[in-house]
PDB file of C-alpha atoms in Angstrom:
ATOM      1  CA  UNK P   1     208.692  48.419 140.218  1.00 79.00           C
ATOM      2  CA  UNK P   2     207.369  51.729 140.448  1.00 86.00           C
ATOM      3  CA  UNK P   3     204.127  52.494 138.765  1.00 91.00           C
ATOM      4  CA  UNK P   4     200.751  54.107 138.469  1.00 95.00           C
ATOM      5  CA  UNK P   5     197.512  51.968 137.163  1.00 96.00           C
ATOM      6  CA  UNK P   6     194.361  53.608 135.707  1.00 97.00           C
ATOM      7  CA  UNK P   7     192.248  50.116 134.942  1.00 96.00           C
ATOM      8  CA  UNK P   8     189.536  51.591 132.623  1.00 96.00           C
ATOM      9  CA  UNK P   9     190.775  53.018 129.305  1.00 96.00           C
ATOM     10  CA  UNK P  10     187.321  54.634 128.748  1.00 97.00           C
ATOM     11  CA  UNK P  11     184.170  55.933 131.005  1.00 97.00           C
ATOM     12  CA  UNK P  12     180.971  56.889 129.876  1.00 97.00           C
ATOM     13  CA  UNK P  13     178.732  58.823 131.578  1.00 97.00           C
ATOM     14  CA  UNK P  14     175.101  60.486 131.460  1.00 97.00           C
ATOM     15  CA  UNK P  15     176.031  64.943 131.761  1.00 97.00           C
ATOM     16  CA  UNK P  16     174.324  65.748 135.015  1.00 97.00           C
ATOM     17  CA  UNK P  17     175.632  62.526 136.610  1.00 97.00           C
ATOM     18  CA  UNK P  18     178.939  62.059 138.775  1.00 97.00           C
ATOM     19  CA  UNK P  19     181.663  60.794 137.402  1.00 97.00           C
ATOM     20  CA  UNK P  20     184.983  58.822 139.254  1.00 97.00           C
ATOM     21  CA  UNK P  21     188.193  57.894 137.380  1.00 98.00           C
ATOM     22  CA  UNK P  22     190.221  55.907 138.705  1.00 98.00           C
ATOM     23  CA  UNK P  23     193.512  55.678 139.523  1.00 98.00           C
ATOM     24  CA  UNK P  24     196.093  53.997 141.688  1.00 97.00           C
ATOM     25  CA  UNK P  25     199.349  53.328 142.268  1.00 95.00           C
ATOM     26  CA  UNK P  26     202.732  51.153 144.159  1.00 93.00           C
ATOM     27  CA  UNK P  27     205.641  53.431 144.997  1.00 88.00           C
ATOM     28  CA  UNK P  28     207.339  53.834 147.979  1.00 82.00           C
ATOM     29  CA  UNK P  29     206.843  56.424 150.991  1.00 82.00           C
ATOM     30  CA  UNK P  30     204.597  59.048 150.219  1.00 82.00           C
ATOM     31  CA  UNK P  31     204.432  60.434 147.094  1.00 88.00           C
ATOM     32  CA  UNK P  32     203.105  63.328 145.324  1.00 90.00           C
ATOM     33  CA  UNK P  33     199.808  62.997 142.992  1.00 93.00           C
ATOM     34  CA  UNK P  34     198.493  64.624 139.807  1.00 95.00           C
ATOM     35  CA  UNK P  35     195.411  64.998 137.671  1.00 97.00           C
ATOM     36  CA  UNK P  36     196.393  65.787 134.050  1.00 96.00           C
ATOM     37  CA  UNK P  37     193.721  66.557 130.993  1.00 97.00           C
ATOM     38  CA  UNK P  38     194.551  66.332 127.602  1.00 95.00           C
ATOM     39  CA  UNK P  39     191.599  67.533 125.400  1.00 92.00           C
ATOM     40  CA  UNK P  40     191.989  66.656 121.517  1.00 85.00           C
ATOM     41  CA  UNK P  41     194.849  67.999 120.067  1.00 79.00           C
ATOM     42  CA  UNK P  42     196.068  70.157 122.676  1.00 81.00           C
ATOM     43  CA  UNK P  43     199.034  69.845 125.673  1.00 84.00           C
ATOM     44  CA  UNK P  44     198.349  68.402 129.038  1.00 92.00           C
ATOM     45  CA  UNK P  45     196.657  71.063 131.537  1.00 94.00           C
ATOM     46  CA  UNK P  46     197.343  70.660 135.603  1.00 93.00           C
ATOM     47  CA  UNK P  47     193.537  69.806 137.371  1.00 95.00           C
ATOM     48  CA  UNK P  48     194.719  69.030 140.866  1.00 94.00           C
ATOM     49  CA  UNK P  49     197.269  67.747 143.446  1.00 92.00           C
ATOM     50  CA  UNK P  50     198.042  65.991 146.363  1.00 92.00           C
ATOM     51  CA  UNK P  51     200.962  66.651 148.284  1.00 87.00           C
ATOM     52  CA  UNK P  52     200.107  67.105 151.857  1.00 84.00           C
ATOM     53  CA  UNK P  53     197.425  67.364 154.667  1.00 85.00           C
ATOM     54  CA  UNK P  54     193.460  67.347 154.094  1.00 89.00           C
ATOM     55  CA  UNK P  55     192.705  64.079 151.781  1.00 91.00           C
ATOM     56  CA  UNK P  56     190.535  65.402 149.327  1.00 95.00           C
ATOM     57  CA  UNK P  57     191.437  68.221 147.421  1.00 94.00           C
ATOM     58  CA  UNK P  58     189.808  70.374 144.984  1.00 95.00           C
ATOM     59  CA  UNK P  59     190.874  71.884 141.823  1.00 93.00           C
ATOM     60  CA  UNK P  60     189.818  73.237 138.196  1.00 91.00           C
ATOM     61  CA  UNK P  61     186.479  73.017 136.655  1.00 92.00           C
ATOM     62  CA  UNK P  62     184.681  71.470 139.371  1.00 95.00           C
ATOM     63  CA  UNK P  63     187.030  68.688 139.867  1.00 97.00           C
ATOM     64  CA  UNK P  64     188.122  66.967 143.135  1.00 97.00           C
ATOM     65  CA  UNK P  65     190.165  64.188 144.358  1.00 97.00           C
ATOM     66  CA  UNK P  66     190.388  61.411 147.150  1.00 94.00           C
ATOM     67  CA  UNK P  67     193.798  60.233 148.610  1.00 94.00           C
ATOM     68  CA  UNK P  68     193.348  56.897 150.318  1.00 94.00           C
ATOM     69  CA  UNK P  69     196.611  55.986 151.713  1.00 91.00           C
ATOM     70  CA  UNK P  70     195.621  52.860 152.990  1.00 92.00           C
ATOM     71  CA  UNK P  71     194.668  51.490 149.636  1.00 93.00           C
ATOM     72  CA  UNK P  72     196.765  53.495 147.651  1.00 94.00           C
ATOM     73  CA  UNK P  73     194.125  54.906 145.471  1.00 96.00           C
ATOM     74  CA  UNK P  74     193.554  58.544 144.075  1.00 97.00           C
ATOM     75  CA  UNK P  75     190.573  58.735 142.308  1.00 98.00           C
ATOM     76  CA  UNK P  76     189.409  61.539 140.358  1.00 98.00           C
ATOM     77  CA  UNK P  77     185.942  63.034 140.872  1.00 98.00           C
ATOM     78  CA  UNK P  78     182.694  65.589 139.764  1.00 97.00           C
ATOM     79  CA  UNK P  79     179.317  65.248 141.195  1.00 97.00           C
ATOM     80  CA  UNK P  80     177.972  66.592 138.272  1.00 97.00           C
ATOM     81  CA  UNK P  81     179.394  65.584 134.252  1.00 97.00           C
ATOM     82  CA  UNK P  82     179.266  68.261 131.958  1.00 97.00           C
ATOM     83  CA  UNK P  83     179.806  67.553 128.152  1.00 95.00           C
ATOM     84  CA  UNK P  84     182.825  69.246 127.775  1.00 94.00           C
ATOM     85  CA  UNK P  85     184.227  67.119 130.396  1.00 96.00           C
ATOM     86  CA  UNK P  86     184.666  64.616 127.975  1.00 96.00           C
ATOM     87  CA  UNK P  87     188.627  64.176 127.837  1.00 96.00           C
ATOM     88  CA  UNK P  88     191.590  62.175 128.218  1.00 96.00           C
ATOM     89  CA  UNK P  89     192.601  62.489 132.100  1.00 97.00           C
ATOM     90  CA  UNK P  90     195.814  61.067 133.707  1.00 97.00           C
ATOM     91  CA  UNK P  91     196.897  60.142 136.892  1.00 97.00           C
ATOM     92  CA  UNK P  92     200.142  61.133 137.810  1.00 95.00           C
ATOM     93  CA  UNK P  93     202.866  60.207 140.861  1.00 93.00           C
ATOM     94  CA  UNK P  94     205.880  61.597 141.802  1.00 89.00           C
ATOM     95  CA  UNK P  95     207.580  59.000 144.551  1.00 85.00           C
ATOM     96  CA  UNK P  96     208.842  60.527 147.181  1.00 80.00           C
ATOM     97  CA  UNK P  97     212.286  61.911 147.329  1.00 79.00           C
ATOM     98  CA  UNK P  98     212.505  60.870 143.462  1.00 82.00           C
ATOM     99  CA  UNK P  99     212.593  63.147 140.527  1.00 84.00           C
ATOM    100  CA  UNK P 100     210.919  61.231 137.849  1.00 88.00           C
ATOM    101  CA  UNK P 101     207.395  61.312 137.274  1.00 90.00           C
ATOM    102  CA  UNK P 102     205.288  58.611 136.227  1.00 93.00           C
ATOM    103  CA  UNK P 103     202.002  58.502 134.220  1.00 94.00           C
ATOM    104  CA  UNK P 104     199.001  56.122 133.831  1.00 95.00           C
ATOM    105  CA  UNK P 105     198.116  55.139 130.738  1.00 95.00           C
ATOM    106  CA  UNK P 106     194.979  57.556 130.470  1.00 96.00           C
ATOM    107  CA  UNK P 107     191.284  57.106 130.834  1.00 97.00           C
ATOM    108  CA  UNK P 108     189.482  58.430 128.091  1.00 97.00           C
ATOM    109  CA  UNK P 109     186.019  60.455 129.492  1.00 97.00           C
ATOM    110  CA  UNK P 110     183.015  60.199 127.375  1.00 97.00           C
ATOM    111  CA  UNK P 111     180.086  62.879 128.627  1.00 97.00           C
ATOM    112  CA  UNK P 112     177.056  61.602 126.772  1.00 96.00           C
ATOM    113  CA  UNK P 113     173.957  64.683 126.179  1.00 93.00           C
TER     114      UNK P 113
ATOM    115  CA  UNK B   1     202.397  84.819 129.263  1.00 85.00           C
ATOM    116  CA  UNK B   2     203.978  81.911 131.059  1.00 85.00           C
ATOM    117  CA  UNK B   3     204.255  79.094 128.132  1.00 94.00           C
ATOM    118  CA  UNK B   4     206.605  76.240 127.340  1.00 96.00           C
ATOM    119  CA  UNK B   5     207.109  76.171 123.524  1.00 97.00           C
ATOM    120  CA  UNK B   6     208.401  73.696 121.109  1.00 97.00           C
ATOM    121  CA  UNK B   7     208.925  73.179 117.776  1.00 97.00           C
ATOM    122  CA  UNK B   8     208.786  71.995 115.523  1.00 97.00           C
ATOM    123  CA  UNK B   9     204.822  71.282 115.987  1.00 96.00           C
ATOM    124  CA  UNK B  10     205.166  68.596 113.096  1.00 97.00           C
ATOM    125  CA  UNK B  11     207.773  66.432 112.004  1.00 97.00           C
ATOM    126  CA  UNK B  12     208.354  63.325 109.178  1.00 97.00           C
ATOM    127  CA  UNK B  13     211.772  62.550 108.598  1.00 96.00           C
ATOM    128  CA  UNK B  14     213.519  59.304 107.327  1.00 96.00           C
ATOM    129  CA  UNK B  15     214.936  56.980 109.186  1.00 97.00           C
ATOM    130  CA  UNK B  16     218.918  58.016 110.247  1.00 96.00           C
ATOM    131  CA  UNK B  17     218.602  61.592 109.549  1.00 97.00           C
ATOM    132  CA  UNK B  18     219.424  63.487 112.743  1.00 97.00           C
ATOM    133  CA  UNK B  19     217.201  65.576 114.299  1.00 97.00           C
ATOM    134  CA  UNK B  20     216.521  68.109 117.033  1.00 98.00           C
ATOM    135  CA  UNK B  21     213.161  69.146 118.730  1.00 98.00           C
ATOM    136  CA  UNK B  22     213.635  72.643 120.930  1.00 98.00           C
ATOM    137  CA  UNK B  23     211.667  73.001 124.287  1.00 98.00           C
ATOM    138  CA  UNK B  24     212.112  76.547 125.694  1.00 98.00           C
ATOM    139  CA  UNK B  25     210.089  78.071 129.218  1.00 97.00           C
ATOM    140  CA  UNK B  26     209.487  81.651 130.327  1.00 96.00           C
ATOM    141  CA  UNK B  27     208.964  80.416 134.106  1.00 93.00           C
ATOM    142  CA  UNK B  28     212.266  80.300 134.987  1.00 93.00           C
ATOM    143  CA  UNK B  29     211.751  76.678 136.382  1.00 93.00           C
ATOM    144  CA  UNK B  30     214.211  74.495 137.281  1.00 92.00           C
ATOM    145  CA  UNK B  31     212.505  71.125 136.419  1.00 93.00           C
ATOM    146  CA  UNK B  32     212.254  70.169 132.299  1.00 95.00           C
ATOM    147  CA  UNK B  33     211.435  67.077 131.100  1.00 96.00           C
ATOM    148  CA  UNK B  34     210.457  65.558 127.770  1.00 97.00           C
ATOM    149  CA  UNK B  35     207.565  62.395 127.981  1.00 97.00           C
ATOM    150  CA  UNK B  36     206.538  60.394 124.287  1.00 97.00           C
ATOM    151  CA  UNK B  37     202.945  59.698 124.379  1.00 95.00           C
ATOM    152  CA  UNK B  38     201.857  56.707 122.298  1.00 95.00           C
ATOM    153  CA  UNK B  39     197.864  55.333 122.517  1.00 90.00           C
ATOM    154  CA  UNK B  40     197.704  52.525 124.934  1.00 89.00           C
ATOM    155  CA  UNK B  41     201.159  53.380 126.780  1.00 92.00           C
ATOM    156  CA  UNK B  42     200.152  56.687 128.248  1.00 92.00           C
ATOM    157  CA  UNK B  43     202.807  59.204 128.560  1.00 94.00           C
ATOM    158  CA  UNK B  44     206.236  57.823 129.307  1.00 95.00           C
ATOM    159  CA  UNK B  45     209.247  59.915 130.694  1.00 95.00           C
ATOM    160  CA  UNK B  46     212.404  59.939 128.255  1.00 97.00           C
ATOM    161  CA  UNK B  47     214.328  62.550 130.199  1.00 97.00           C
ATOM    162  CA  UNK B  48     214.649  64.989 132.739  1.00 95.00           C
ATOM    163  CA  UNK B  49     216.424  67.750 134.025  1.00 94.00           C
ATOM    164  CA  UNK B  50     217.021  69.107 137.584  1.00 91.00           C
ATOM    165  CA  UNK B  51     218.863  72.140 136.405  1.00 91.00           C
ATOM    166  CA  UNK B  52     221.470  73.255 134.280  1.00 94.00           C
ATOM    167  CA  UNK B  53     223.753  70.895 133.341  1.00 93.00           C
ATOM    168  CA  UNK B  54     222.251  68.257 135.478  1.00 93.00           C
ATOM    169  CA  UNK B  55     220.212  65.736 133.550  1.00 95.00           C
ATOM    170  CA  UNK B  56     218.963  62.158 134.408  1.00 94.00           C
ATOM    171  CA  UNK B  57     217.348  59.485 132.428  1.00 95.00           C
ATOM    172  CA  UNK B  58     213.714  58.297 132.424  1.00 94.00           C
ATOM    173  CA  UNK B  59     211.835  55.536 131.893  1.00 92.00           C
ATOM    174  CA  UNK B  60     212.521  55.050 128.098  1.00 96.00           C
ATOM    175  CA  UNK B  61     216.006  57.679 127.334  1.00 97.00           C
ATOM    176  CA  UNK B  62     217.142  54.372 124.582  1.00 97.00           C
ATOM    177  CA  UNK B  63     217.447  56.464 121.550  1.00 97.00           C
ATOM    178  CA  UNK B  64     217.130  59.715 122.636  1.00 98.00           C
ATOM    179  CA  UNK B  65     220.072  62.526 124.099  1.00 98.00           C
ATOM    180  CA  UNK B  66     219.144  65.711 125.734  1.00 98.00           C
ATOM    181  CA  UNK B  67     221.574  68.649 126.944  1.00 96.00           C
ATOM    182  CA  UNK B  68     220.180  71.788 129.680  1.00 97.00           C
ATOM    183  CA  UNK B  69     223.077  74.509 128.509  1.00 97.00           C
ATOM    184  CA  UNK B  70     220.592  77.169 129.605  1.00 96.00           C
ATOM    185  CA  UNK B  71     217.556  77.475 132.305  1.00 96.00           C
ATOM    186  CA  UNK B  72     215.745  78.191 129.454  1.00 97.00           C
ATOM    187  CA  UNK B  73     215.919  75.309 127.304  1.00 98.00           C
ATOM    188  CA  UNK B  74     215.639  72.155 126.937  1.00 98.00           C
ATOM    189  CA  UNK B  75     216.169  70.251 123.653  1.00 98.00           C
ATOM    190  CA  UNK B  76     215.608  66.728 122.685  1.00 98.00           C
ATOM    191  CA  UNK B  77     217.845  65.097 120.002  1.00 98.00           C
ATOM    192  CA  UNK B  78     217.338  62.370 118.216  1.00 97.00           C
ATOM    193  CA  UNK B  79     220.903  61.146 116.518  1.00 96.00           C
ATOM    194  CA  UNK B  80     219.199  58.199 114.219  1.00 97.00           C
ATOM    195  CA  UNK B  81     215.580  57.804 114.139  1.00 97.00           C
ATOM    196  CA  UNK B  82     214.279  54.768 114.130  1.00 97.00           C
ATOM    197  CA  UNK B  83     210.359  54.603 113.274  1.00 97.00           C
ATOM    198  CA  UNK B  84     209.800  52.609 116.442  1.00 97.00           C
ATOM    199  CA  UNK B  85     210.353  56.716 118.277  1.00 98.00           C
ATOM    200  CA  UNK B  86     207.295  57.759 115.576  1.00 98.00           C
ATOM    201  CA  UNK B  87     205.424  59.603 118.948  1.00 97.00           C
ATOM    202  CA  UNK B  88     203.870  62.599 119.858  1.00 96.00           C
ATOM    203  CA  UNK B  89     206.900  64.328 122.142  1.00 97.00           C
ATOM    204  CA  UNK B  90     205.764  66.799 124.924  1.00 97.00           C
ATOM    205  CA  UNK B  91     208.377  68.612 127.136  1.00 97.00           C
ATOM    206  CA  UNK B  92     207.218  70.036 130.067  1.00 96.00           C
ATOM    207  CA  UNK B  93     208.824  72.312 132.732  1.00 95.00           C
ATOM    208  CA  UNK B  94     208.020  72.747 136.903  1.00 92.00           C
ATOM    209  CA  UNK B  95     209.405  74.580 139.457  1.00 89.00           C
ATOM    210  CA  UNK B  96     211.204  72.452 142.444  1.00 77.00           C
ATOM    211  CA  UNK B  97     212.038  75.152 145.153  1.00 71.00           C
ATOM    212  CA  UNK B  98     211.049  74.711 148.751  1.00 61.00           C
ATOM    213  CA  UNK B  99     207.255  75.525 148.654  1.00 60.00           C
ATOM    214  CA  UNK B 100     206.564  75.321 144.831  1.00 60.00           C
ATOM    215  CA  UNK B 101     203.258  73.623 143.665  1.00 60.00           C
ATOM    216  CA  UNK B 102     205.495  70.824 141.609  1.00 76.00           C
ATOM    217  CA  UNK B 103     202.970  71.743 139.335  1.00 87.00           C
ATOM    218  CA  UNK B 104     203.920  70.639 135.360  1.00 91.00           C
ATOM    219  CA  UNK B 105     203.567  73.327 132.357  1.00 93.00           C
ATOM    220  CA  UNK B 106     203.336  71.081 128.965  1.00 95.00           C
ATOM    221  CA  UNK B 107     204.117  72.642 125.164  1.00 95.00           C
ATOM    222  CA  UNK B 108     201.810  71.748 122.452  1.00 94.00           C
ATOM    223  CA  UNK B 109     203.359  68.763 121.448  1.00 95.00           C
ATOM    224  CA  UNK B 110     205.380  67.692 118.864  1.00 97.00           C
ATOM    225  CA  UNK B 111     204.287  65.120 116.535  1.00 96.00           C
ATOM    226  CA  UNK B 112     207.057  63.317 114.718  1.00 98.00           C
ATOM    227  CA  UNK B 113     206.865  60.193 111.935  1.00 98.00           C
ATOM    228  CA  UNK B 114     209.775  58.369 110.711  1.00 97.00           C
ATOM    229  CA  UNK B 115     210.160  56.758 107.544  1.00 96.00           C
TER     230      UNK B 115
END
């Protein structure tokens, strides 16, 4: 079965220190991948992508991503925390030539001052 | 300004009664979708459409119908609620054209409690 795993539910970490979610997933051929953030009460807003080409993209407030094809990992990145980092962020695949998208379950961010 | 809107924001209803939650985009995207988010499950897909009267199931559609008369819209019905589908209900909308980011817009949410 198709899925996407984010193993830690919650991350805490120092502001002014980098920070790595993690996410990975098992789903055939080459899919597309997402970076979702939910802050409280609000809709999910787009961070970044991978669809093609250079491995590590960039995207909003700071953030950046690694594709590792080889062990099918996509995990989300800052090199420097900022306290209104702190978030729910998920990981999101699109398998190639499907239409459905699948979630992880969310990793819940925690910027300590 | 490019927004996917639904209503209602907040729902309780009783357990049978029908209801329907609206989804509508400005974007003129092809892609909608509706996704339940409960804590510890993440957000799962219930629905999705490719286009007008083209729809597919998710990962979880038990329960739930949608219909895609109009680009536009996208609403999710709910024909007897059960309080096991007490969730917070995002729709969200994409465009899938050759060269489009595939990037998803979400509404606010819905939150909905059955009795």
């Amino acid at each position: 079965a198709q899925s996407v795993a984010q193993p830690e539910d919650q991350v805490n970490v120092a502001e002014g220190n980098p920070l790595t979610v993690k996410c990975t997933y098992s789903v055939s051929g080459n899919p597309y991948l997402f970076w979702y953030v939910q802050y409280p009460n609000r809709g999910l807003q787009f961070l970044l992508k991978y669809i093609t080409g250079d491995n590590l993209v960039k995207g909003s407030y700071g953030f950046e991503a690694e594709f590792n094809k080889s062990q099918t990992s996509f995990h989300l990145k800052k090199p420097s925390a900022l306290v209104s980092d702190s978030a729910l962020y998920f990981c999101a695949v699109r398998p190639y030539r499907d239409d459905k998208i699948i979630f992880g379950k969310g990793t819940r961010l925690h910027i300590l001052p | 300004e490019a927004q996917v809107t639904q209503n209602p924001r907040y729902l309780i209803t009783v357990t049978g009664k029908k209801l329907t939650v609206t989804c509508s985009q400005n974007m003129n995207h092809e892609y909608m979708s509706w996704y339940r988010q409960d804590p510890g499950l993440g957000l799962r897909q219930i629905y999705y459409s490719m286009n007008v009267e083209v729809t597919d199931k998710g990962d979880v559609p038990e329960g739930y119908k949608v219909s895609r008369k109009e680009k536009r819209n996208f609403p999710l019905i709910l024909e007897s609620p059960s309080p096991n589908q007490t969730s917070l209900y995002f729709c969200a909308s994409s465009s899938r054209l050759a060269g489009a980011t595939d990037t998803q817009y979400f509404g606010p949410g819905t939150r909905l409690t059955v009795l």
